[in-house]
Amino acid sequence: MQSPPNSEVRVEVRSTIDIVTARQQGREQAMALGLSSAEVTLVAAAISEIARNILDHAKRGEVVFSFVQRGSQRGLQVAANDQGPGIADIGLAMQYGYSTRRGLGVGLPGAKWLMDEFEIESAVGKGTKVTMRKWVKDENSQLNHSR
Amino acid sequence: MQVPILKQGSYLIASIQAVLSDADMLQLRDDLADKVGQFRARGVIIDVTVLDVIDSFATRTLRGMVHMLNLRGAETVIVGIQPEVAFAMVQLGLTLEGVGTALDLEEGLAFLNQKTKVHAKPAK
Amino acid sequence: MKGNPELNVNRPKAHRKAEITRQDPSASDNSNMPQVKLQPTVNYSDPLLRELVSHLRENRTQLREVWARNILDAKLLSAMSKEEIFSEVTSVYDNYVEVLETGSVDALQAYARNLSERIIPRGVETDEVIGIVLLLRDVLARSLFKKYQHDFNLLNRVLDAYEPAANRIANTVAVSFVQENVRIIRQQQEAIRELSTPVLQVRERLLILPIIGVIDSQRAKQLTEQLLRGIRNNRAKVVVVDITGVPTIDSTVANHLVQTVEASRLMGAGVIITGLSSEIAQTLVTIGVDLSKMNAVGDLQGGIELAEKMLGYKVKSVDSTAAEVEIDT
């Protein structure tokens, strides 16, 4: 298994084309980390939703990928940052089916389900930061270490 | 990246060749709407085998596309949704209610044959 | 389903095996090992035992060979070659003597576990292991008998000292073996339960997924992923998910079940749920699961019948003669 690079990978999100770029970058990172193909797809779908959320609400922002470690666990962290209007009621925004625009209202809550961890910070007038992580499952690593 | 649309008998087959941007998706919708009218197509197959992610926007667009084509008289079926993609979609809470789906192109053709035959002659 | 010999278990065997061996054997420590207490009064400082030990050391080569020959004659350990038997016999013999000398079974226990781990996968049975230990006991007792037969009193005392120790050894080996066996079986059961709810192909285009046991979120996800791959690989059009063997369902699992149904539909396969107990059905209604989205049929038999009807109907539209055959069977 290759050792995760220390550097972060950033993808600017300014138009819908960038959603595809962010997704592909995320897919590459997730595969490099050793996530299963099913999980890679889940991560890519989650990235798609949060990148879209940036465009819908802040017009522009960035998605940042990095490898993280907690104890013996390794994971992929995906952060979506924007300097948009921010979210006044995070609880409401995270409600499934709630949408401020013509969307399905599944974006943020949907992404939360696809990932292992999901955090959201937002300040009105300042912007929103969504941080989510997917951990490499213990089973996989146990399998790799089995005799 | 434009999606090629092939005419096969009274059916149209839109076979997506690469990952689509939102704009490509909307373009496909408009192209299909035009071609269905132009060729008086009775059925449409949209092959999404190569799509690695079908997110909320893609789902909404596909659903709208299929309903629109149905209203224009063309039975429409989406084929080739991959296991991982289907899994991610349902995790996101995305479904294609009221939309015909089939495993692949072959099954999609069988689906359309069945649908359009049912209209043509009543079952025994 | 019972009468169908062509059940096609989808999961490759090799995969299952890999899963089984993944657990670290040291994880199941021996703290819960039932210590069998047979004749707990072995006095290892007994001079008679010491005499015995030196007797066994002096005659090591000869006794070891007699034992190995007895094992071969009794056709024990038939899964192993002669050379392997001889090499194991040497180790067991030395460990055996060490127990008599030190009174500690630790080394023997560790060796017996290690041996068991190696020979269980090769099909060595419990009775064979007990058999070889009893044979050794017998070989050694005979040699003691031969040595002390001139003095009946002394012989009795030697045997009195030897037997409890020998019993303890036999027990240690047998218990180690049985425990190792149980551990392997448990691991296999767990692996099977966790990872291999089989996706069975009953006939062309028709899959059955019998779910047995408790489902949690993790397992529900695995089941769904497995089923979706099964749909693609078998080109299935209908799936019967039988949950007769599922004791309870909570809202999370119910949602997973709905997701499974919807994901299958996205791939063009219809799902029939069977074995929904009235209790579970009630739960689903209470937590607001839309049962109208689910094709529920009372039992597996009924589910398969409906599935065949669905397949027949669909086949008819493509080829009407094939459909007739399909429906009539």
PDB file of C-alpha atoms in Angstrom, chain C residues 84-269:
ATOM      1  CA  GLU C  84       4.991 -35.912   9.312  1.00  0.00           C
ATOM      2  CA  ILE C  85       3.628 -38.316  11.904  1.00  0.00           C
ATOM      3  CA  PHE C  86       7.110 -39.180  13.059  1.00  0.00           C
ATOM      4  CA  SER C  87       8.134 -35.567  13.386  1.00  0.00           C
ATOM      5  CA  GLU C  88       4.992 -34.622  15.334  1.00  0.00           C
ATOM      6  CA  VAL C  89       5.362 -37.718  17.485  1.00  0.00           C
ATOM      7  CA  THR C  90       8.841 -36.604  18.502  1.00  0.00           C
ATOM      8  CA  SER C  91       7.610 -33.179  19.551  1.00  0.00           C
ATOM      9  CA  VAL C  92       4.638 -34.543  21.443  1.00  0.00           C
ATOM     10  CA  TYR C  93       6.825 -37.098  23.180  1.00  0.00           C
ATOM     11  CA  ASP C  94       9.311 -34.467  24.342  1.00  0.00           C
ATOM     12  CA  ASN C  95       6.548 -32.167  25.489  1.00  0.00           C
ATOM     13  CA  TYR C  96       4.964 -35.071  27.277  1.00  0.00           C
ATOM     14  CA  VAL C  97       8.119 -35.860  29.216  1.00  0.00           C
ATOM     15  CA  GLU C  98       8.552 -32.200  30.010  1.00  0.00           C
ATOM     16  CA  VAL C  99       5.107 -32.062  31.601  1.00  0.00           C
ATOM     17  CA  LEU C 100       5.976 -35.041  33.755  1.00  0.00           C
ATOM     18  CA  GLU C 101       9.175 -33.339  34.787  1.00  0.00           C
ATOM     19  CA  THR C 102       8.043 -29.774  35.386  1.00  0.00           C
ATOM     20  CA  GLY C 103       4.370 -30.195  36.098  1.00  0.00           C
ATOM     21  CA  SER C 104       3.590 -27.318  33.766  1.00  0.00           C
ATOM     22  CA  VAL C 105       1.319 -28.015  30.823  1.00  0.00           C
ATOM     23  CA  ASP C 106       1.841 -24.579  29.267  1.00  0.00           C
ATOM     24  CA  ALA C 107       4.318 -25.666  26.630  1.00  0.00           C
ATOM     25  CA  LEU C 108       2.306 -28.765  25.788  1.00  0.00           C
ATOM     26  CA  GLN C 109      -0.869 -26.726  25.568  1.00  0.00           C
ATOM     27  CA  ALA C 110       0.706 -24.221  23.222  1.00  0.00           C
ATOM     28  CA  TYR C 111       2.089 -27.020  21.103  1.00  0.00           C
ATOM     29  CA  ALA C 112      -1.244 -28.861  21.041  1.00  0.00           C
ATOM     30  CA  ARG C 113      -3.042 -25.719  19.886  1.00  0.00           C
ATOM     31  CA  ASN C 114      -0.501 -25.102  17.219  1.00  0.00           C
ATOM     32  CA  LEU C 115      -0.698 -28.715  16.090  1.00  0.00           C
ATOM     33  CA  SER C 116      -4.492 -28.611  16.064  1.00  0.00           C
ATOM     34  CA  GLU C 117      -4.501 -25.467  14.013  1.00  0.00           C
ATOM     35  CA  ARG C 118      -2.317 -27.181  11.449  1.00  0.00           C
ATOM     36  CA  ILE C 119      -4.111 -30.511  11.277  1.00  0.00           C
ATOM     37  CA  ILE C 120      -7.783 -29.512  11.636  1.00  0.00           C
ATOM     38  CA  PRO C 121      -7.940 -28.038   8.141  1.00  0.00           C
ATOM     39  CA  ARG C 122      -6.571 -31.333   6.873  1.00  0.00           C
ATOM     40  CA  GLY C 123      -9.517 -33.199   8.301  1.00  0.00           C
ATOM     41  CA  VAL C 124      -8.009 -34.778  11.402  1.00  0.00           C
ATOM     42  CA  GLU C 125     -10.817 -35.717  13.791  1.00  0.00           C
ATOM     43  CA  THR C 126     -11.092 -35.432  17.547  1.00  0.00           C
ATOM     44  CA  ASP C 127     -11.133 -39.207  18.093  1.00  0.00           C
ATOM     45  CA  GLU C 128      -7.838 -39.533  16.239  1.00  0.00           C
ATOM     46  CA  VAL C 129      -6.150 -37.002  18.481  1.00  0.00           C
ATOM     47  CA  ILE C 130      -7.488 -38.593  21.632  1.00  0.00           C
ATOM     48  CA  GLY C 131      -6.541 -41.953  20.143  1.00  0.00           C
ATOM     49  CA  ILE C 132      -2.878 -41.073  19.671  1.00  0.00           C
ATOM     50  CA  VAL C 133      -2.545 -39.639  23.175  1.00  0.00           C
ATOM     51  CA  LEU C 134      -4.115 -42.739  24.671  1.00  0.00           C
ATOM     52  CA  LEU C 135      -1.762 -44.864  22.594  1.00  0.00           C
ATOM     53  CA  LEU C 136       1.212 -43.020  24.039  1.00  0.00           C
ATOM     54  CA  ARG C 137      -0.153 -43.501  27.505  1.00  0.00           C
ATOM     55  CA  ASP C 138      -0.480 -47.160  26.750  1.00  0.00           C
ATOM     56  CA  VAL C 139       3.033 -47.462  25.263  1.00  0.00           C
ATOM     57  CA  LEU C 140       4.562 -45.769  28.283  1.00  0.00           C
ATOM     58  CA  ALA C 141       2.526 -47.783  30.760  1.00  0.00           C
ATOM     59  CA  ARG C 142       3.614 -51.016  29.110  1.00  0.00           C
ATOM     60  CA  SER C 143       7.235 -50.006  29.286  1.00  0.00           C
ATOM     61  CA  LEU C 144       6.856 -49.159  32.975  1.00  0.00           C
ATOM     62  CA  PHE C 145       5.144 -52.480  33.537  1.00  0.00           C
ATOM     63  CA  LYS C 146       8.008 -54.257  31.866  1.00  0.00           C
ATOM     64  CA  LYS C 147      10.578 -52.402  33.915  1.00  0.00           C
ATOM     65  CA  TYR C 148       8.940 -52.837  37.322  1.00  0.00           C
ATOM     66  CA  GLN C 149       7.113 -56.116  36.928  1.00  0.00           C
ATOM     67  CA  HIS C 150       9.590 -57.840  39.240  1.00  0.00           C
ATOM     68  CA  ASP C 151       8.344 -55.657  42.114  1.00  0.00           C
ATOM     69  CA  PHE C 152       4.578 -55.523  42.160  1.00  0.00           C
ATOM     70  CA  ASN C 153       4.477 -52.990  44.987  1.00  0.00           C
ATOM     71  CA  LEU C 154       6.851 -50.596  43.313  1.00  0.00           C
ATOM     72  CA  LEU C 155       5.004 -50.977  40.019  1.00  0.00           C
ATOM     73  CA  ASN C 156       1.771 -49.983  41.710  1.00  0.00           C
ATOM     74  CA  ARG C 157       3.333 -46.889  43.189  1.00  0.00           C
ATOM     75  CA  VAL C 158       4.939 -45.909  39.894  1.00  0.00           C
ATOM     76  CA  LEU C 159       1.629 -46.292  38.091  1.00  0.00           C
ATOM     77  CA  ASP C 160      -0.113 -44.319  40.833  1.00  0.00           C
ATOM     78  CA  ALA C 161       2.302 -41.479  40.217  1.00  0.00           C
ATOM     79  CA  TYR C 162       2.202 -41.775  36.458  1.00  0.00           C
ATOM     80  CA  GLU C 163      -1.497 -42.106  35.775  1.00  0.00           C
ATOM     81  CA  PRO C 164      -2.778 -38.789  37.105  1.00  0.00           C
ATOM     82  CA  ALA C 165      -0.051 -36.976  35.211  1.00  0.00           C
ATOM     83  CA  ALA C 166      -0.776 -38.949  32.066  1.00  0.00           C
ATOM     84  CA  ASN C 167      -4.485 -38.240  32.382  1.00  0.00           C
ATOM     85  CA  ARG C 168      -3.794 -34.599  32.759  1.00  0.00           C
ATOM     86  CA  ILE C 169      -1.690 -34.628  29.627  1.00  0.00           C
ATOM     87  CA  ALA C 170      -4.320 -36.505  27.639  1.00  0.00           C
ATOM     88  CA  ASN C 171      -6.865 -33.985  28.792  1.00  0.00           C
ATOM     89  CA  THR C 172      -4.754 -31.010  27.902  1.00  0.00           C
ATOM     90  CA  VAL C 173      -4.205 -32.247  24.379  1.00  0.00           C
ATOM     91  CA  ALA C 174      -7.801 -33.280  23.804  1.00  0.00           C
ATOM     92  CA  VAL C 175      -9.233 -30.079  25.234  1.00  0.00           C
ATOM     93  CA  SER C 176      -6.833 -27.949  23.207  1.00  0.00           C
ATOM     94  CA  PHE C 177      -7.861 -29.754  20.079  1.00  0.00           C
ATOM     95  CA  VAL C 178     -11.570 -29.477  20.764  1.00  0.00           C
ATOM     96  CA  GLN C 179     -11.257 -25.807  21.619  1.00  0.00           C
ATOM     97  CA  GLU C 180      -9.324 -25.101  18.487  1.00  0.00           C
ATOM     98  CA  ASN C 181     -12.002 -26.922  16.555  1.00  0.00           C
ATOM     99  CA  VAL C 182     -14.785 -24.966  18.207  1.00  0.00           C
ATOM    100  CA  ARG C 183     -12.942 -21.727  17.558  1.00  0.00           C
ATOM    101  CA  ILE C 184     -12.612 -22.540  13.876  1.00  0.00           C
ATOM    102  CA  ILE C 185     -16.262 -23.540  13.612  1.00  0.00           C
ATOM    103  CA  ARG C 186     -17.340 -20.346  15.372  1.00  0.00           C
ATOM    104  CA  GLN C 187     -15.244 -18.270  13.047  1.00  0.00           C
ATOM    105  CA  GLN C 188     -16.702 -20.037  10.066  1.00  0.00           C
ATOM    106  CA  GLN C 189     -20.235 -19.574  11.329  1.00  0.00           C
ATOM    107  CA  GLU C 190     -19.594 -15.926  11.945  1.00  0.00           C
ATOM    108  CA  ALA C 191     -18.063 -15.459   8.546  1.00  0.00           C
ATOM    109  CA  ILE C 192     -20.924 -17.259   6.890  1.00  0.00           C
ATOM    110  CA  ARG C 193     -23.507 -15.321   8.841  1.00  0.00           C
ATOM    111  CA  GLU C 194     -21.832 -12.006   8.261  1.00  0.00           C
ATOM    112  CA  LEU C 195     -20.601 -12.243   4.782  1.00  0.00           C
ATOM    113  CA  SER C 196     -22.241 -14.867   2.758  1.00  0.00           C
ATOM    114  CA  THR C 197     -25.945 -14.736   2.696  1.00  0.00           C
ATOM    115  CA  PRO C 198     -25.963 -16.542  -0.585  1.00  0.00           C
ATOM    116  CA  VAL C 199     -27.573 -15.158  -3.664  1.00  0.00           C
ATOM    117  CA  LEU C 200     -29.096 -18.241  -5.222  1.00  0.00           C
ATOM    118  CA  GLN C 201     -30.056 -18.581  -8.822  1.00  0.00           C
ATOM    119  CA  VAL C 202     -33.130 -20.782  -8.959  1.00  0.00           C
ATOM    120  CA  ARG C 203     -33.672 -20.522 -12.640  1.00  0.00           C
ATOM    121  CA  GLU C 204     -32.696 -18.185 -15.398  1.00  0.00           C
ATOM    122  CA  ARG C 205     -33.369 -14.557 -14.525  1.00  0.00           C
ATOM    123  CA  LEU C 206     -34.606 -15.442 -11.028  1.00  0.00           C
ATOM    124  CA  LEU C 207     -32.543 -14.947  -7.866  1.00  0.00           C
ATOM    125  CA  ILE C 208     -33.388 -15.802  -4.293  1.00  0.00           C
ATOM    126  CA  LEU C 209     -31.792 -14.014  -1.362  1.00  0.00           C
ATOM    127  CA  PRO C 210     -32.651 -15.836   1.849  1.00  0.00           C
ATOM    128  CA  ILE C 211     -31.748 -13.621   4.785  1.00  0.00           C
ATOM    129  CA  ILE C 212     -31.236 -15.425   8.065  1.00  0.00           C
ATOM    130  CA  GLY C 213     -30.462 -13.863  11.403  1.00  0.00           C
ATOM    131  CA  VAL C 214     -30.242 -10.362  12.716  1.00  0.00           C
ATOM    132  CA  ILE C 215     -29.655  -7.597  10.196  1.00  0.00           C
ATOM    133  CA  ASP C 216     -27.837  -4.449  11.178  1.00  0.00           C
ATOM    134  CA  SER C 217     -26.963  -1.519   8.972  1.00  0.00           C
ATOM    135  CA  GLN C 218     -23.571  -2.872   7.989  1.00  0.00           C
ATOM    136  CA  ARG C 219     -24.947  -6.241   7.004  1.00  0.00           C
ATOM    137  CA  ALA C 220     -27.883  -4.703   5.188  1.00  0.00           C
ATOM    138  CA  LYS C 221     -25.446  -2.711   3.070  1.00  0.00           C
ATOM    139  CA  GLN C 222     -23.411  -5.819   2.316  1.00  0.00           C
ATOM    140  CA  LEU C 223     -26.538  -7.721   1.356  1.00  0.00           C
ATOM    141  CA  THR C 224     -27.655  -4.973  -0.977  1.00  0.00           C
ATOM    142  CA  GLU C 225     -24.273  -4.692  -2.657  1.00  0.00           C
ATOM    143  CA  GLN C 226     -24.122  -8.452  -3.061  1.00  0.00           C
ATOM    144  CA  LEU C 227     -27.615  -8.615  -4.477  1.00  0.00           C
ATOM    145  CA  LEU C 228     -26.990  -5.805  -6.965  1.00  0.00           C
ATOM    146  CA  ARG C 229     -23.861  -7.506  -8.254  1.00  0.00           C
ATOM    147  CA  GLY C 230     -25.825 -10.762  -8.415  1.00  0.00           C
ATOM    148  CA  ILE C 231     -28.481  -9.052 -10.523  1.00  0.00           C
ATOM    149  CA  ARG C 232     -25.896  -7.877 -13.007  1.00  0.00           C
ATOM    150  CA  ASN C 233     -23.901 -11.108 -13.118  1.00  0.00           C
ATOM    151  CA  ASN C 234     -26.947 -13.349 -13.492  1.00  0.00           C
ATOM    152  CA  ARG C 235     -28.910 -10.900 -15.609  1.00  0.00           C
ATOM    153  CA  ALA C 236     -31.755 -11.324 -13.148  1.00  0.00           C
ATOM    154  CA  LYS C 237     -35.164  -9.817 -13.764  1.00  0.00           C
ATOM    155  CA  VAL C 238     -36.840 -10.877 -10.567  1.00  0.00           C
ATOM    156  CA  VAL C 239     -35.433 -11.255  -7.069  1.00  0.00           C
ATOM    157  CA  VAL C 240     -37.179 -12.963  -4.189  1.00  0.00           C
ATOM    158  CA  VAL C 241     -35.894 -11.681  -0.851  1.00  0.00           C
ATOM    159  CA  ASP C 242     -36.981 -14.133   1.825  1.00  0.00           C
ATOM    160  CA  ILE C 243     -36.876 -12.734   5.339  1.00  0.00           C
ATOM    161  CA  THR C 244     -38.561 -15.666   7.097  1.00  0.00           C
ATOM    162  CA  GLY C 245     -35.366 -16.114   9.105  1.00  0.00           C
ATOM    163  CA  VAL C 246     -35.185 -12.521  10.295  1.00  0.00           C
ATOM    164  CA  PRO C 247     -36.435 -12.189  13.869  1.00  0.00           C
ATOM    165  CA  THR C 248     -36.924  -8.420  14.091  1.00  0.00           C
ATOM    166  CA  ILE C 249     -36.588  -5.335  12.000  1.00  0.00           C
ATOM    167  CA  ASP C 250     -36.130  -1.772  13.182  1.00  0.00           C
ATOM    168  CA  SER C 251     -36.716   1.372  11.197  1.00  0.00           C
ATOM    169  CA  THR C 252     -33.118   1.603   9.991  1.00  0.00           C
ATOM    170  CA  VAL C 253     -33.176  -1.910   8.625  1.00  0.00           C
ATOM    171  CA  ALA C 254     -36.634  -1.393   7.153  1.00  0.00           C
ATOM    172  CA  ASN C 255     -35.288   1.581   5.269  1.00  0.00           C
ATOM    173  CA  HIS C 256     -32.409  -0.516   4.013  1.00  0.00           C
ATOM    174  CA  LEU C 257     -34.916  -3.065   2.787  1.00  0.00           C
ATOM    175  CA  VAL C 258     -36.798  -0.356   0.908  1.00  0.00           C
ATOM    176  CA  GLN C 259     -33.485   0.861  -0.522  1.00  0.00           C
ATOM    177  CA  THR C 260     -32.643  -2.666  -1.640  1.00  0.00           C
ATOM    178  CA  VAL C 261     -35.946  -2.878  -3.452  1.00  0.00           C
ATOM    179  CA  GLU C 262     -35.450   0.489  -5.096  1.00  0.00           C
ATOM    180  CA  ALA C 263     -31.833  -0.114  -6.074  1.00  0.00           C
ATOM    181  CA  SER C 264     -32.784  -3.433  -7.662  1.00  0.00           C
ATOM    182  CA  ARG C 265     -35.514  -1.675  -9.600  1.00  0.00           C
ATOM    183  CA  LEU C 266     -33.004   0.900 -10.855  1.00  0.00           C
ATOM    184  CA  MET C 267     -31.151  -2.018 -12.386  1.00  0.00           C
ATOM    185  CA  GLY C 268     -34.341  -3.259 -13.982  1.00  0.00           C
ATOM    186  CA  ALA C 269     -35.112  -6.110 -11.581  1.00  0.00           C
TER     187      ALA C 269
END
